[in-house]
Amino acid sequence: MKTAPLLGLLLLGLACSAADFEEDEGVLVLKTANFEQALEQFPNILVEFYAPWCGHCKALAPEYAKAAAKLKSENSEIRLAKVDATEESELAQQFGVRGYPTIKFFKNGDKSSPKEYTAGREADDILNWLKKRTGPAATTLKDVAGAEELVEANEVAVIGFFKDAESNAAKQFLLAAESIDDIPFGISSSSDVFAKYQLSKDGVALFKKFDEGRNNFDGEITKENLLNFIKSNQLPLVIEFTEQTAPKIFGGEIKTHILLFLPKSDTDYQQKLDNFKKAAESFKGKILFIFIDSDHTDNQRILEFFGLKKEECPAIRLITLEEEMTKYKPESDELTPENIRDFCNKFLEGKVKPHLMSQEISDDWDKQPVRVLVGKNFEDVAFDETKNVFVEFYAPWCGHCKQLAPIWDKLGETYKDHENIIIAKMDSTANEVEAVKVHSFPTLKFFPAGPGRTVVDYNGERTLEGFKKFLESGGKDGGVDEDDLEDLEDMEEPDAEGEEEEDATLKKDEL
């Protein structure tokens, strides 16, 4: 007699527990007080740690909500949640949040080792990544309807056709499927599915809603070969740079990118884009072709990075994203398929020199206590064997550089009449030099007098006293030779509305 009322109370308690979680467009809003409760209640939960002022977080929000709504409509046990890391700082610190957004996946209530989210920032990317984390690497497609559904529901999908699902080739296919998080895989042994997609023997096909529509794998089926095939074909011949596509662009295997800066308002916009696409056909898997709307406000930082102004577009630049980011500029401004192909071929043959930006030398560059360096006079000043030169490499938009400016001016005033110490600065968004690769702002480097090209990196206190001690010690107190400098992990640069906690870092996905 007491069982039913007791069960009712338990169910009511569970219902109340679920109701305790505030939701924003289907996304759970978590705080320190209810975080552990959420992990206990939801066995698979993806959590975004965000900052309200972060532009990347704002761009992610609609896609994140779209993915959350899709999961709820499917009655999935997977939930999406978010934590305001600026409000819940202890929680953010507990999970090592250093930049925004940081997204982590918690499985079976385990908070000791959450998985870092590594895929793109579109709803489909999120859903596919989660399905890989909670289900099989490849869905078994028993009939044509299942295969058609997989192909129709996704921008890109890969299907393996194997008459023997236990064959070595099938196992290699599954290993490849496990290695790629943001693309759904299917596997089938059905003769009907083979017939539907016109295969008479084992094979692999990539289906996509752009360009050719389908790519058939040709060669020995190994994990490595399949990964190369998929990575070469999963992106469009020309991909537009947006907040959502950035992770796919910079996370891919192709590290040489050619960028077309073209305003969508251009009267010949489509013709120029078509010319770019025609050229791209010759460099598939070698060079990634990227289109950037030069009119879009969000892309102005990228133009600045390449030393371009809106009125100079359309324009083309090439960049390599290896250990160092190196830029290249074509000789011709004509955007014909032939000119673009010629430029790319010359680059691949090693016949194009890097393009180093430089402003013009101003007439009064050496008239102030802090000398103003540009690319064209850097070598002559920094490597003057009779001078000890201390240089700040800065970015006009960097908050830390603005905070440092009055101290740097005082330092310049202190040594303005010194016989062999020069205090200088260089805008690294408009000037580049071979001798120094700048990855974060401000970067402070000391070029001591004497023969050779010694460079000392300053890592001491950013105070007037700290700088004076460093200079009076000949670059010893607070300095470290560049060859011995270990890489420092810097936080992603926040938007202008927010406060920076560490140095602004020039990151590939921030360009």
PDB file of N, CA and C in Angstrom, residues 175-177 179-180 185 217 222-232 253:
ATOM      1  N   LEU A 175      39.114   2.027 -38.433  1.00  0.00           N
ATOM      2  CA  LEU A 175      40.192   2.764 -37.757  1.00  0.00           C
ATOM      3  C   LEU A 175      40.234   4.218 -38.242  1.00  0.00           C
ATOM      4  N   ALA A 176      40.018   4.402 -39.533  1.00  0.00           N
ATOM      5  CA  ALA A 176      39.969   5.756 -40.078  1.00  0.00           C
ATOM      6  C   ALA A 176      38.767   6.509 -39.514  1.00  0.00           C
ATOM      7  N   ALA A 177      37.639   5.818 -39.410  1.00  0.00           N
ATOM      8  CA  ALA A 177      36.415   6.439 -38.884  1.00  0.00           C
ATOM      9  C   ALA A 177      36.611   6.910 -37.453  1.00  0.00           C
ATOM     10  N   SER A 179      39.251   8.016 -36.204  1.00  0.00           N
ATOM     11  CA  SER A 179      40.219   9.122 -36.155  1.00  0.00           C
ATOM     12  C   SER A 179      39.631  10.463 -36.567  1.00  0.00           C
ATOM     13  N   ILE A 180      38.449  10.455 -37.153  1.00  0.00           N
ATOM     14  CA  ILE A 180      37.850  11.701 -37.633  1.00  0.00           C
ATOM     15  C   ILE A 180      36.566  11.965 -36.856  1.00  0.00           C
ATOM     16  N   PHE A 185      30.349   8.434 -40.471  1.00  0.00           N
ATOM     17  CA  PHE A 185      30.742   7.300 -41.306  1.00  0.00           C
ATOM     18  C   PHE A 185      29.648   6.241 -41.266  1.00  0.00           C
ATOM     19  N   PHE A 217      37.122   6.550 -53.530  1.00  0.00           N
ATOM     20  CA  PHE A 217      38.500   6.235 -53.147  1.00  0.00           C
ATOM     21  C   PHE A 217      39.080   5.230 -54.125  1.00  0.00           C
ATOM     22  N   THR A 222      43.853   1.454 -46.633  1.00  0.00           N
ATOM     23  CA  THR A 222      44.535   1.482 -45.343  1.00  0.00           C
ATOM     24  C   THR A 222      44.046   2.716 -44.596  1.00  0.00           C
ATOM     25  N   LYS A 223      44.230   2.727 -43.308  1.00  0.00           N
ATOM     26  CA  LYS A 223      43.812   3.876 -42.502  1.00  0.00           C
ATOM     27  C   LYS A 223      44.457   5.158 -43.007  1.00  0.00           C
ATOM     28  N   GLU A 224      45.767   5.112 -43.227  1.00  0.00           N
ATOM     29  CA  GLU A 224      46.497   6.305 -43.651  1.00  0.00           C
ATOM     30  C   GLU A 224      46.017   6.808 -45.006  1.00  0.00           C
ATOM     31  N   ASN A 225      45.843   5.899 -45.961  1.00  0.00           N
ATOM     32  CA  ASN A 225      45.382   6.290 -47.299  1.00  0.00           C
ATOM     33  C   ASN A 225      43.973   6.885 -47.252  1.00  0.00           C
ATOM     34  N   LEU A 226      43.124   6.297 -46.438  1.00  0.00           N
ATOM     35  CA  LEU A 226      41.758   6.794 -46.323  1.00  0.00           C
ATOM     36  C   LEU A 226      41.728   8.181 -45.683  1.00  0.00           C
ATOM     37  N   LEU A 227      42.549   8.383 -44.665  1.00  0.00           N
ATOM     38  CA  LEU A 227      42.591   9.701 -44.011  1.00  0.00           C
ATOM     39  C   LEU A 227      43.058  10.775 -44.988  1.00  0.00           C
ATOM     40  N   ASN A 228      44.056  10.449 -45.803  1.00  0.00           N
ATOM     41  CA  ASN A 228      44.532  11.414 -46.799  1.00  0.00           C
ATOM     42  C   ASN A 228      43.449  11.712 -47.827  1.00  0.00           C
ATOM     43  N   PHE A 229      42.742  10.686 -48.251  1.00  0.00           N
ATOM     44  CA  PHE A 229      41.656  10.835 -49.220  1.00  0.00           C
ATOM     45  C   PHE A 229      40.538  11.726 -48.672  1.00  0.00           C
ATOM     46  N   ILE A 230      40.155  11.474 -47.438  1.00  0.00           N
ATOM     47  CA  ILE A 230      39.053  12.238 -46.827  1.00  0.00           C
ATOM     48  C   ILE A 230      39.457  13.687 -46.599  1.00  0.00           C
ATOM     49  N   LYS A 231      40.654  13.899 -46.070  1.00  0.00           N
ATOM     50  CA  LYS A 231      41.096  15.267 -45.791  1.00  0.00           C
ATOM     51  C   LYS A 231      41.286  16.088 -47.059  1.00  0.00           C
ATOM     52  N   SER A 232      41.564  15.415 -48.177  1.00  0.00           N
ATOM     53  CA  SER A 232      41.732  16.129 -49.444  1.00  0.00           C
ATOM     54  C   SER A 232      40.400  16.497 -50.080  1.00  0.00           C
ATOM     55  N   GLU A 253      44.940  19.320 -42.632  1.00  0.00           N
ATOM     56  CA  GLU A 253      46.300  18.884 -42.923  1.00  0.00           C
ATOM     57  C   GLU A 253      47.007  19.818 -43.901  1.00  0.00           C
TER      58      GLU A 253
END
